[in-house]
CSV table of C-alpha atoms and ligand atoms in Angstrom, one decimal:
chain,number,residue,atom,x,y,z
A,1,MET,CA,67.8,100.1,75.4
A,2,LYS,CA,68.1,103.6,76.5
A,3,ILE,CA,69.7,104.2,80.0
A,4,ALA,CA,70.7,106.4,81.7
A,5,ILE,CA,72.7,106.0,84.7
A,6,ALA,CA,73.3,108.5,87.4
A,7,GLY,CA,76.3,108.8,89.5
A,8,THR,CA,79.8,107.5,87.7
A,9,GLY,CA,81.0,105.9,90.8
A,10,TYR,CA,82.2,102.0,91.4
A,11,VAL,CA,78.4,101.4,91.1
A,12,GLY,CA,77.4,103.8,89.0
A,13,LEU,CA,80.1,103.5,86.4
A,14,VAL,CA,80.8,99.5,86.8
A,15,THR,CA,76.8,99.0,85.7
A,16,GLY,CA,77.1,102.1,82.7
A,17,VAL,CA,79.9,99.8,80.7
A,18,VAL,CA,78.8,96.6,81.7
A,19,LEU,CA,74.6,97.8,80.7
A,20,ALA,CA,76.5,99.0,77.2
A,21,HIS,CA,78.5,95.6,76.5
A,22,LEU,CA,74.9,93.6,76.3
A,23,GLY,CA,74.0,96.3,73.3
A,24,HIS,CA,72.1,98.7,75.3
A,25,HIS,CA,72.5,102.9,74.6
A,26,VAL,CA,73.8,103.8,78.0
A,27,THR,CA,74.3,107.4,78.9
A,28,CYS,CA,76.2,107.8,82.2
A,29,VAL,CA,75.2,111.4,84.0
A,30,ASP,CA,77.8,113.3,86.3
A,31,VAL,CA,77.5,116.9,88.0
A,32,ASP,CA,81.7,116.6,88.0
A,33,GLU,CA,82.9,118.1,83.8
A,34,ALA,CA,86.0,117.2,84.7
A,35,LYS,CA,85.6,113.6,86.0
A,36,VAL,CA,82.7,114.0,82.4
A,37,GLU,CA,85.8,114.4,80.0
A,38,THR,CA,87.8,112.5,80.8
A,39,MET,CA,85.3,109.4,80.3
A,40,ARG,CA,85.0,111.1,77.1
A,41,LYS,CA,89.0,110.5,77.1
A,42,GLY,CA,87.4,106.7,77.6
A,43,ILE,CA,89.4,106.7,81.1
A,44,SER,CA,88.2,106.1,84.2
A,45,PRO,CA,88.3,108.1,87.2
A,46,ILE,CA,88.4,104.9,89.6
A,47,TYR,CA,91.3,102.9,89.1
A,48,GLU,CA,89.3,98.8,89.0
A,49,PRO,CA,91.2,96.3,86.8
A,50,GLY,CA,89.4,95.9,83.6
A,51,LEU,CA,87.3,98.9,83.3
A,52,GLU,CA,89.0,100.7,80.4
A,53,GLU,CA,89.2,97.6,78.5
A,54,LEU,CA,86.0,97.5,78.5
A,55,MET,CA,84.1,101.3,78.4
A,56,ALA,CA,86.8,101.4,75.0
A,57,GLU,CA,84.9,98.5,73.4
A,58,ASN,CA,82.0,99.3,73.9
A,59,MET,CA,83.3,103.6,73.4
A,60,SER,CA,79.7,103.5,70.1
A,61,ARG,CA,77.1,103.3,72.7
A,62,LEU,CA,78.8,105.6,75.4
A,63,THR,CA,77.9,108.8,76.2
A,64,PHE,CA,79.0,111.1,79.2
A,65,THR,CA,77.5,114.1,80.3
A,66,THR,CA,76.6,116.8,82.9
A,67,ASP,CA,73.1,117.5,81.3
A,68,TYR,CA,70.9,115.5,83.0
A,69,ALA,CA,68.1,117.0,81.6
A,70,SER,CA,69.1,115.8,77.8
A,71,ALA,CA,69.8,112.9,79.1
A,72,TYR,CA,66.8,111.8,81.0
A,73,ARG,CA,64.3,113.0,78.8
A,74,ASP,CA,63.7,110.4,77.1
A,75,ALA,CA,65.1,106.9,79.0
A,76,GLU,CA,63.2,104.0,78.9
A,77,VAL,CA,65.1,102.9,82.1
A,78,ILE,CA,66.9,104.6,84.7
A,79,TYR,CA,69.3,104.2,86.9
A,80,ILE,CA,70.4,105.7,90.4
A,81,GLY,CA,74.0,105.2,91.4
A,82,VAL,CA,74.6,108.0,93.4
A,83,GLY,CA,76.4,107.5,96.9
A,84,THR,CA,74.3,107.4,100.1
A,85,PRO,CA,77.0,108.8,102.9
A,86,GLU,CA,77.1,108.5,106.8
A,87,LYS,CA,75.8,111.1,108.2
A,88,LYS,CA,77.1,111.4,111.7
A,89,ASP,CA,74.5,109.6,113.6
A,90,GLY,CA,74.9,106.4,111.8
A,91,SER,CA,71.3,106.6,109.2
A,92,ALA,CA,72.0,107.1,105.8
A,93,ASN,CA,72.3,110.5,104.6
A,94,LEU,CA,69.9,110.2,100.5
A,95,SER,CA,70.2,113.8,99.7
A,96,TYR,CA,72.4,113.4,96.5
A,97,VAL,CA,69.0,110.0,96.0
A,98,ASN,CA,66.8,113.1,96.5
A,99,GLN,CA,68.1,115.5,94.4
A,100,VAL,CA,68.9,112.3,91.7
A,101,ILE,CA,64.5,111.8,91.4
A,102,ASP,CA,63.8,116.0,91.3
A,103,GLN,CA,66.1,116.2,88.5
A,104,ILE,CA,64.0,113.0,86.9
A,105,ALA,CA,60.8,114.3,87.5
A,106,ALA,CA,61.9,117.6,86.2
A,107,SER,CA,62.6,116.0,83.3
A,108,LEU,CA,61.0,112.7,82.0
A,109,GLU,CA,59.1,112.5,79.6
A,110,ARG,CA,58.1,109.6,78.6
A,111,ASP,CA,57.8,106.3,80.8
A,112,CYS,CA,59.8,104.5,82.4
A,113,ILE,CA,61.2,102.5,85.6
A,114,VAL,CA,64.1,104.8,87.3
A,115,VAL,CA,66.6,101.4,89.3
A,116,VAL,CA,67.5,102.3,92.6
A,117,LYS,CA,71.2,100.5,92.6
A,118,SER,CA,72.3,103.0,95.9
A,119,THR,CA,72.3,101.5,99.1
A,120,VAL,CA,69.4,103.2,100.5
A,121,PRO,CA,67.0,102.2,104.0
A,122,ILE,CA,64.3,100.1,103.7
A,123,GLY,CA,61.6,101.3,102.8
A,124,THR,CA,62.7,104.3,101.6
A,125,ASN,CA,62.2,103.2,97.8
A,126,ASP,CA,58.6,104.2,98.6
A,127,LYS,CA,59.0,107.1,99.9
A,128,LEU,CA,61.1,108.1,96.2
A,129,GLU,CA,58.7,106.6,94.9
A,130,GLN,CA,56.2,109.0,96.1
A,131,ARG,CA,58.7,111.8,95.9
A,132,LEU,CA,59.1,111.1,92.5
A,133,ARG,CA,55.6,111.2,91.5
A,134,ASP,CA,55.1,114.6,92.9
A,135,ASN,CA,57.1,116.4,90.6
A,136,LEU,CA,56.5,115.0,87.7
A,137,ALA,CA,57.1,117.4,84.8
A,138,HIS,CA,54.7,115.4,83.0
A,139,PRO,CA,52.3,113.4,82.3
A,140,VAL,CA,54.4,110.1,82.1
A,141,SER,CA,53.8,106.8,83.9
A,142,VAL,CA,56.5,106.1,86.8
A,143,GLU,CA,58.3,103.8,88.6
A,144,ILE,CA,60.4,102.9,90.9
A,145,ALA,CA,62.4,99.3,91.1
A,146,SER,CA,65.3,98.2,93.8
A,147,ASN,CA,68.1,96.4,92.1
A,148,PRO,CA,70.8,96.5,94.5
A,149,GLU,CA,74.5,95.9,94.0
A,150,PHE,CA,76.1,92.8,95.1
A,151,LEU,CA,80.0,94.0,93.5
A,152,SER,CA,82.5,94.6,95.3
A,153,GLN,CA,86.1,97.1,94.4
A,154,GLY,CA,88.5,95.2,92.1
A,155,THR,CA,86.1,92.9,90.6
A,156,ALA,CA,83.5,94.9,90.1
A,157,VAL,CA,83.2,94.2,86.1
A,158,LYS,CA,84.2,90.8,87.2
A,159,ASP,CA,81.6,90.6,89.5
A,160,THR,CA,78.7,92.7,87.3
A,161,LEU,CA,80.0,89.7,84.1
A,162,HIS,CA,78.8,87.2,86.8
A,163,ALA,CA,77.2,87.7,89.2
A,164,ALA,CA,75.8,85.0,92.3
A,165,ARG,CA,72.6,86.6,92.3
A,166,ILE,CA,70.2,90.2,90.0
A,167,VAL,CA,67.4,91.4,92.4
A,168,LEU,CA,64.8,92.5,91.5
A,169,GLY,CA,62.6,93.9,94.0
A,170,VAL,CA,59.6,95.4,92.3
A,171,GLU,CA,55.7,96.3,92.6
A,172,SER,CA,54.6,95.3,89.3
A,173,ARG,CA,54.7,92.2,86.6
A,174,HIS,CA,55.9,95.0,84.1
A,175,ALA,CA,58.5,96.6,86.4
A,176,GLU,CA,59.9,93.2,86.3
A,177,GLN,CA,59.6,92.5,82.7
A,178,VAL,CA,61.4,95.4,81.7
A,179,LEU,CA,64.1,94.5,84.7
A,180,ARG,CA,64.4,91.5,82.7
A,181,GLN,CA,64.9,92.4,79.5
A,182,VAL,CA,67.9,94.9,79.9
A,183,TYR,CA,70.0,91.5,82.5
A,184,ALA,CA,68.9,89.9,79.0
A,185,GLY,CA,72.5,88.7,78.5
A,186,LEU,CA,73.1,88.2,81.7
A,187,ASP,CA,72.9,84.4,82.9
A,188,GLN,CA,72.3,84.6,86.0
A,189,PRO,CA,69.9,83.7,89.0
A,190,ILE,CA,67.1,86.6,89.2
A,191,VAL,CA,65.4,86.2,93.1
A,192,VAL,CA,62.4,88.8,92.3
A,193,THR,CA,61.0,90.4,95.1
A,194,ASN,CA,59.4,93.3,96.5
A,195,ARG,CA,60.7,96.4,96.9
A,196,ARG,CA,61.3,96.6,100.9
A,197,SER,CA,62.5,92.9,100.6
A,198,ALA,CA,65.1,93.7,98.0
A,199,GLU,CA,66.2,96.6,100.3
A,200,MET,CA,67.0,94.0,103.3
A,201,ILE,CA,68.1,91.3,101.6
A,202,LYS,CA,71.4,94.2,100.7
A,203,TYR,CA,71.5,95.3,103.9
A,204,ALA,CA,71.2,91.6,105.5
A,205,SER,CA,74.1,90.8,102.9
A,206,ASN,CA,76.6,93.2,103.7
A,207,ASP,CA,75.9,93.5,107.1
A,208,PHE,CA,76.0,89.1,107.2
A,209,LEU,CA,79.3,89.6,106.3
A,210,ALA,CA,80.9,92.0,108.1
A,211,LEU,CA,79.8,90.2,111.0
A,212,LYS,CA,81.1,87.3,109.6
A,213,ILE,CA,84.2,88.6,109.5
A,214,SER,CA,84.2,89.9,113.0
A,215,TYR,CA,83.4,86.9,113.8
A,216,ILE,CA,86.8,84.8,112.8
A,217,ASN,CA,88.5,88.1,113.4
A,218,GLU,CA,87.6,87.5,117.8
A,219,ILE,CA,88.4,83.5,117.1
A,220,ALA,CA,91.5,84.5,115.4
A,221,ASN,CA,92.4,86.4,118.3
A,222,LEU,CA,91.5,84.0,120.5
A,223,CYS,CA,93.5,81.4,118.8
A,224,GLU,CA,97.1,83.7,119.2
A,225,LEU,CA,96.5,83.6,123.3
A,226,LEU,CA,95.1,79.9,123.0
A,227,GLY,CA,97.9,78.5,120.4
A,228,ALA,CA,95.3,77.7,117.7
A,229,ASP,CA,96.3,79.0,114.3
A,230,ILE,CA,93.1,80.6,112.5
A,231,GLN,CA,94.0,79.7,109.0
A,232,ASP,CA,93.4,76.3,110.1
A,233,VAL,CA,90.4,76.4,112.3
A,234,ALA,CA,89.4,78.5,108.9
A,235,ARG,CA,90.0,76.1,106.6
A,236,GLY,CA,88.4,73.2,109.0
A,237,MET,CA,85.0,75.5,109.2
A,238,GLY,CA,84.6,75.9,105.4
A,239,PHE,CA,84.2,72.4,104.4
A,240,ASP,CA,80.8,72.3,105.1
A,241,PRO,CA,78.8,74.4,102.7
A,242,ARG,CA,76.5,75.5,105.7
A,243,ILE,CA,79.5,78.1,107.1
A,244,GLY,CA,81.1,78.2,103.3
A,245,ASN,CA,84.6,79.2,103.2
A,246,LYS,CA,84.8,82.1,102.2
A,247,PHE,CA,84.8,85.4,103.8
A,248,LEU,CA,87.0,83.5,106.5
A,249,ASN,CA,90.5,85.3,106.2
A,250,ALA,CA,91.0,87.1,109.7
A,251,GLY,CA,93.2,89.8,109.7
A,252,ILE,CA,92.7,93.8,110.3
A,253,GLY,CA,89.0,94.7,110.1
A,254,TYR,CA,86.9,95.1,107.3
A,255,GLY,CA,86.7,98.6,106.1
A,256,GLY,CA,85.8,100.6,102.7
A,257,SER,CA,82.3,103.0,101.7
A,258,CYS,CA,80.3,100.0,102.4
A,259,PHE,CA,80.1,97.4,105.2
A,260,PRO,CA,81.2,100.5,108.1
A,261,LYS,CA,78.4,102.4,106.7
A,262,ASP,CA,75.9,100.1,106.0
A,263,THR,CA,76.6,98.4,109.8
A,264,LYS,CA,75.7,101.5,111.2
A,265,ALA,CA,72.8,101.9,108.8
A,266,LEU,CA,71.1,98.7,109.3
A,267,HIS,CA,72.1,99.4,113.2
A,268,TRP,CA,70.3,102.4,113.2
A,269,VAL,CA,67.9,102.2,112.2
A,270,SER,CA,67.0,99.0,114.4
A,271,SER,CA,68.0,100.8,117.9
A,272,TYR,CA,65.2,103.6,115.4
A,273,HIS,CA,62.3,101.2,116.5
A,274,ASP,CA,63.6,99.9,119.6
A,275,ARG,CA,64.6,96.0,117.4
A,276,GLU,CA,68.3,96.7,118.3
A,277,LEU,CA,70.9,94.8,115.9
A,278,LYS,CA,73.0,93.0,119.1
A,279,THR,CA,75.0,91.2,116.7
A,280,ILE,CA,75.6,94.0,114.1
A,281,LYS,CA,76.8,95.6,116.8
A,282,ALA,CA,79.3,93.8,118.3
A,283,ALA,CA,80.8,93.5,114.5
A,284,ILE,CA,81.0,97.2,114.8
A,285,GLU,CA,83.1,97.2,118.0
A,286,VAL,CA,85.1,94.2,117.1
A,287,ASN,CA,86.4,95.9,113.6
A,288,ASP,CA,86.8,98.7,115.4
A,289,ARG,CA,89.1,97.3,117.6
A,290,GLN,CA,90.4,94.8,115.4
A,291,LYS,CA,92.1,98.3,113.3
A,292,LEU,CA,94.2,98.9,115.9
A,293,LEU,CA,96.3,95.3,116.7
A,294,LEU,CA,99.2,96.0,114.6
A,295,VAL,CA,99.4,99.2,116.4
A,296,LYS,CA,98.7,97.5,119.7
A,297,LYS,CA,101.3,94.9,119.3
A,298,SER,CA,104.0,97.2,118.8
A,299,HIS,CA,103.8,98.0,122.3
A,300,LYS,CA,105.0,94.2,122.7
A,301,TYR,CA,108.0,95.2,120.6
A,302,TYR,CA,108.6,98.7,122.1
A,303,ASP,CA,107.9,100.8,124.0
A,304,SER,CA,107.7,103.3,122.7
A,305,LEU,CA,107.8,104.0,118.4
A,306,GLU,CA,109.9,107.7,118.7
A,307,GLY,CA,112.7,108.2,116.1
A,308,LYS,CA,111.5,104.4,114.8
A,309,LYS,CA,111.6,103.6,111.0
A,310,VAL,CA,108.2,102.3,110.4
A,311,ALA,CA,108.2,100.6,107.3
A,312,VAL,CA,104.1,100.4,106.6
A,313,LEU,CA,103.5,98.1,103.7
A,314,GLY,CA,99.9,98.7,102.0
A,315,LEU,CA,97.6,101.7,102.9
A,316,THR,CA,94.2,100.6,100.3
A,317,PHE,CA,91.2,99.1,102.2
A,318,LYS,CA,92.1,96.6,100.1
A,319,PRO,CA,93.9,95.3,96.9
A,320,GLU,CA,93.5,95.8,93.9
A,321,THR,CA,91.8,99.7,94.0
A,322,ASP,CA,92.4,102.9,95.5
A,323,ASP,CA,90.8,103.8,97.7
A,324,LEU,CA,91.0,103.9,101.8
A,325,ARG,CA,87.5,104.4,102.7
A,326,GLU,CA,88.1,103.5,107.0
A,327,ALA,CA,91.2,101.9,105.6
A,328,PRO,CA,92.7,100.6,109.4
A,329,SER,CA,95.8,102.7,107.6
A,330,LEU,CA,93.6,105.7,107.9
A,331,VAL,CA,93.6,105.3,112.3
A,332,ASN,CA,96.5,103.7,112.4
A,333,ILE,CA,99.1,106.0,110.8
A,334,PRO,CA,98.2,109.1,112.7
A,335,ILE,CA,98.8,107.1,116.1
A,336,LEU,CA,102.3,106.1,115.2
A,337,LEU,CA,102.6,110.4,114.3
A,338,ASP,CA,101.6,110.2,117.1
A,339,ASP,CA,104.5,108.1,119.1
A,340,GLY,CA,106.8,110.0,117.3
A,341,ALA,CA,107.7,107.4,114.5
A,342,LYS,CA,108.9,108.1,111.0
A,343,VAL,CA,106.6,106.6,108.9
A,344,TYR,CA,108.0,105.1,105.4
A,345,ALA,CA,104.9,104.0,103.3
A,346,TRP,CA,104.4,101.6,100.2
A,347,ASP,CA,101.0,101.4,98.1
A,348,PRO,CA,100.6,100.2,94.1
A,349,VAL,CA,98.1,102.7,93.9
A,350,GLY,CA,96.9,104.4,97.3
A,351,VAL,CA,99.2,106.9,97.3
A,352,SER,CA,98.1,110.1,95.3
A,353,ASN,CA,95.3,110.1,97.2
A,354,TYR,CA,96.4,109.3,101.1
A,355,LYS,CA,98.3,112.6,100.4
A,356,ARG,CA,95.2,114.0,100.5
A,357,PHE,CA,95.7,113.3,104.4
A,358,TYR,CA,99.0,113.6,105.1
A,359,PRO,CA,101.1,115.5,101.8
A,360,ASN,CA,104.2,115.9,104.5
A,361,GLU,CA,104.4,113.4,107.2
A,362,ILE,CA,104.9,110.4,106.1
A,363,THR,CA,107.7,109.6,103.0
A,364,TYR,CA,106.3,107.9,100.4
A,365,CYS,CA,108.3,105.4,99.1
A,366,GLN,CA,108.9,104.0,95.2
A,367,SER,CA,109.3,100.7,95.8
A,368,ILE,CA,109.0,98.2,98.7
A,369,GLU,CA,112.6,97.9,99.5
A,370,GLN,CA,112.6,101.7,100.0
A,371,ALA,CA,110.5,101.5,103.0
A,372,LEU,CA,112.0,98.4,104.1
A,373,GLN,CA,115.7,99.8,103.8
A,374,ASP,CA,116.8,100.3,107.9
A,375,ALA,CA,113.1,100.2,108.8
A,376,GLU,CA,112.7,98.9,112.4
A,377,LEU,CA,109.3,98.0,112.4
A,378,CYS,CA,107.5,97.0,109.1
A,379,LEU,CA,103.7,96.9,109.6
A,380,ILE,CA,101.4,94.8,106.3
A,381,PHE,CA,97.8,96.9,106.4
A,382,THR,CA,97.0,95.6,102.5
A,383,GLU,CA,97.8,91.7,100.9
A,384,TRP,CA,98.8,93.0,97.8
A,385,ALA,CA,100.6,90.8,95.2
A,386,ASP,CA,103.9,92.7,95.4
A,387,VAL,CA,103.6,92.7,99.3
A,388,LYS,CA,103.0,89.0,99.5
A,389,ALA,CA,105.3,87.6,96.4
A,390,LEU,CA,108.4,89.5,99.4
A,391,LYS,CA,110.4,86.9,100.9
A,392,ALA,CA,111.3,86.6,104.5
A,393,GLU,CA,115.0,87.3,103.1
A,394,THR,CA,114.4,90.7,101.7
A,395,PHE,CA,113.1,91.9,105.2
A,396,ARG,CA,115.7,90.4,107.2
A,397,GLN,CA,118.5,91.7,104.5
A,398,LEU,CA,116.5,95.5,104.2
A,399,MET,CA,115.5,96.3,107.9
A,400,LYS,CA,118.3,97.1,110.7
A,401,THR,CA,115.3,95.6,113.0
A,402,PRO,CA,113.3,93.2,110.9
A,403,ILE,CA,110.0,92.6,113.1
A,404,VAL,CA,107.6,92.2,111.0
A,405,LEU,CA,103.7,92.5,112.4
A,406,ASP,CA,101.5,91.8,109.5
A,407,GLY,CA,97.7,92.7,109.4
A,408,ARG,CA,96.4,90.9,106.4
A,409,ASN,CA,98.1,87.5,106.8
A,410,CYS,CA,100.6,87.5,103.8
A,411,PHE,CA,102.8,84.6,103.9
A,412,SER,CA,102.5,80.9,105.3
A,413,LEU,CA,104.3,80.4,108.8
A,414,ASP,CA,107.2,78.3,107.4
A,415,GLN,CA,108.3,80.8,105.3
A,416,PHE,CA,108.6,82.2,108.0
A,417,ARG,CA,110.8,80.2,110.6
A,418,ASP,CA,113.9,80.4,111.6
A,419,THR,CA,114.9,82.9,109.1
A,420,GLY,CA,116.1,85.7,112.2
A,421,VAL,CA,112.7,87.5,110.9
A,422,VAL,CA,109.7,88.3,113.8
A,423,TYR,CA,107.2,87.7,112.4
A,424,ASP,CA,103.8,88.2,114.0
A,425,SER,CA,100.3,88.3,112.1
A,426,VAL,CA,97.0,86.9,113.3
A,427,GLY,CA,96.1,84.2,114.8
A,428,ARG,CA,99.1,83.3,114.7
A,429,GLY,CA,101.2,83.8,117.0
A,430,VAL,CA,105.1,84.9,116.5
A,431,VAL,CA,107.4,82.4,114.6
A,432,LYS,CA,111.7,83.6,114.5
B,1,UGA,C1,81.5,94.4,100.0
B,1,UGA,C2,80.9,92.8,99.1
B,1,UGA,O1,81.6,92.6,99.3
B,1,UGA,C3,80.0,93.5,97.9
B,1,UGA,O2,79.6,92.0,97.7
B,1,UGA,C4,79.5,95.0,98.0
B,1,UGA,O3,79.0,94.9,97.1
B,1,UGA,C5,79.4,95.8,98.2
B,1,UGA,O4,80.2,96.2,100.2
B,1,UGA,C6,78.7,97.0,98.6
B,1,UGA,O5,78.1,97.6,99.2
B,1,UGA,O6,78.8,97.5,97.9
B,1,UGA,P1,84.0,95.0,99.2
B,1,UGA,O7,83.2,96.9,100.5
B,1,UGA,O8,84.4,96.4,97.8
B,1,UGA,O9,82.4,95.0,98.9
B,1,UGA,O10,85.1,95.2,99.3
B,1,UGA,P2,85.2,93.6,100.2
B,1,UGA,O11,85.9,92.6,99.8
B,1,UGA,O12,83.6,93.0,100.5
B,1,UGA,O13,85.9,93.8,101.4
B,1,UGA,C7,85.8,94.5,102.4
B,1,UGA,C8,86.3,95.0,103.6
B,1,UGA,O14,86.2,93.5,103.7
B,1,UGA,C9,88.3,95.4,103.0
B,1,UGA,O15,88.3,95.5,104.1
B,1,UGA,C10,88.4,93.5,103.0
B,1,UGA,O16,89.8,93.5,103.7
B,1,UGA,C11,87.6,92.6,104.6
B,1,UGA,N1,87.7,91.4,104.4
B,1,UGA,C12,87.5,90.7,103.7
B,1,UGA,C13,88.0,90.2,105.5
B,1,UGA,O17,88.7,91.4,106.1
B,1,UGA,N2,88.3,89.6,105.6
B,1,UGA,C14,87.5,88.8,104.2
B,1,UGA,O18,87.3,87.3,104.7
B,1,UGA,C15,86.7,89.3,104.0
């Protein structure tokens, strides 16, 4: 099929490449000429394992352009995967989506299904369809379908090729049939529902996962006080299939471009309708507090960090991505700097993005060892594989004062017992 994709971020580009892999002819549209030029050379503008390889395999069916009119004109299906960032009040900013809808209306010369993958508030797709139909330049038949995205950054390609489910929010049999045809090459359960339910499935899923994380983080904080071990507690809980063993990793809170934004958006909409989601409000508050856990803990060890060398391992919001959005490092490092700490940071892919915020205030290290050398405190924000592979011995040998505050529970407690390293993780007590 002839498919166009608006937006080449995580959702748009991964969808485009996977659809090309399924045999469709895909044109990816982006406003950024330099980005388009990069993709034409087969280079992915985002760090996503496996994406460039899949791009290379399917380049014959992939086109990248800024010329939206030519891409949309005769597309059978158009996907919208542009951002819906958070506005100051927490609601979703739909200006990019609206702009694409207007461009489609101006360009379309054949009947088409427009698929909204961007996360949009419940009821938005009805309005988008109206806006599209009202502004069509040619007398064609168009329909909007909602097809929310469930991929995670860092595993986006795998998540799309082997998704747990595909949700189709449609208002006609025709739209359902067209989308079933698009996804015919994937063997995944398909949930067909109306558009509003599909929109809600997306928010309710993300917010549930965020809630699960905030819940386990609160339990972890209590475990720490009462002498329980959160990892054993989570394992014990996870065997119950009604609870499940995923997303029970305690840490310094969720970040990224989705959970923080989607919790606030659903909370905003619930408050607007005078049905405030109190559980989601609590999840947001708990997360904001949890993100500052390591800086707070550092005061157990030092009254002031003035002049202290602090090693920071990991800057991104999670491993296998260079994305810094809502990363705990972004709220902690400014506090460390304010306290007068000398910050030595290591991250395998996040440094160039971080330099945009702090070009000179931090020493960026080429290796973990360089960051740890003579450090008086080590803070772990991201569970990169290279961090998890470290030995207690390395901390002890390199650091001036081996105190490790681990925000992602990268190590077993046994690894640090009787090593001379103070190892303080989340929800598990301190080992020395
Ligand atoms: C999330 C969802 O997992 C995807 O299903 C969804 O499609 C995506 O948002 C989206 O809406 O686009 P993502 O933000 O890429 O994906 O990352 P996750 O792997 O879900 O992690 C989010 C945050 O939660 C990270 O900061 C991670 O460290 C944290 N987390 C995750 C925990 O603290 N504990 C856990 O047990 C799991």
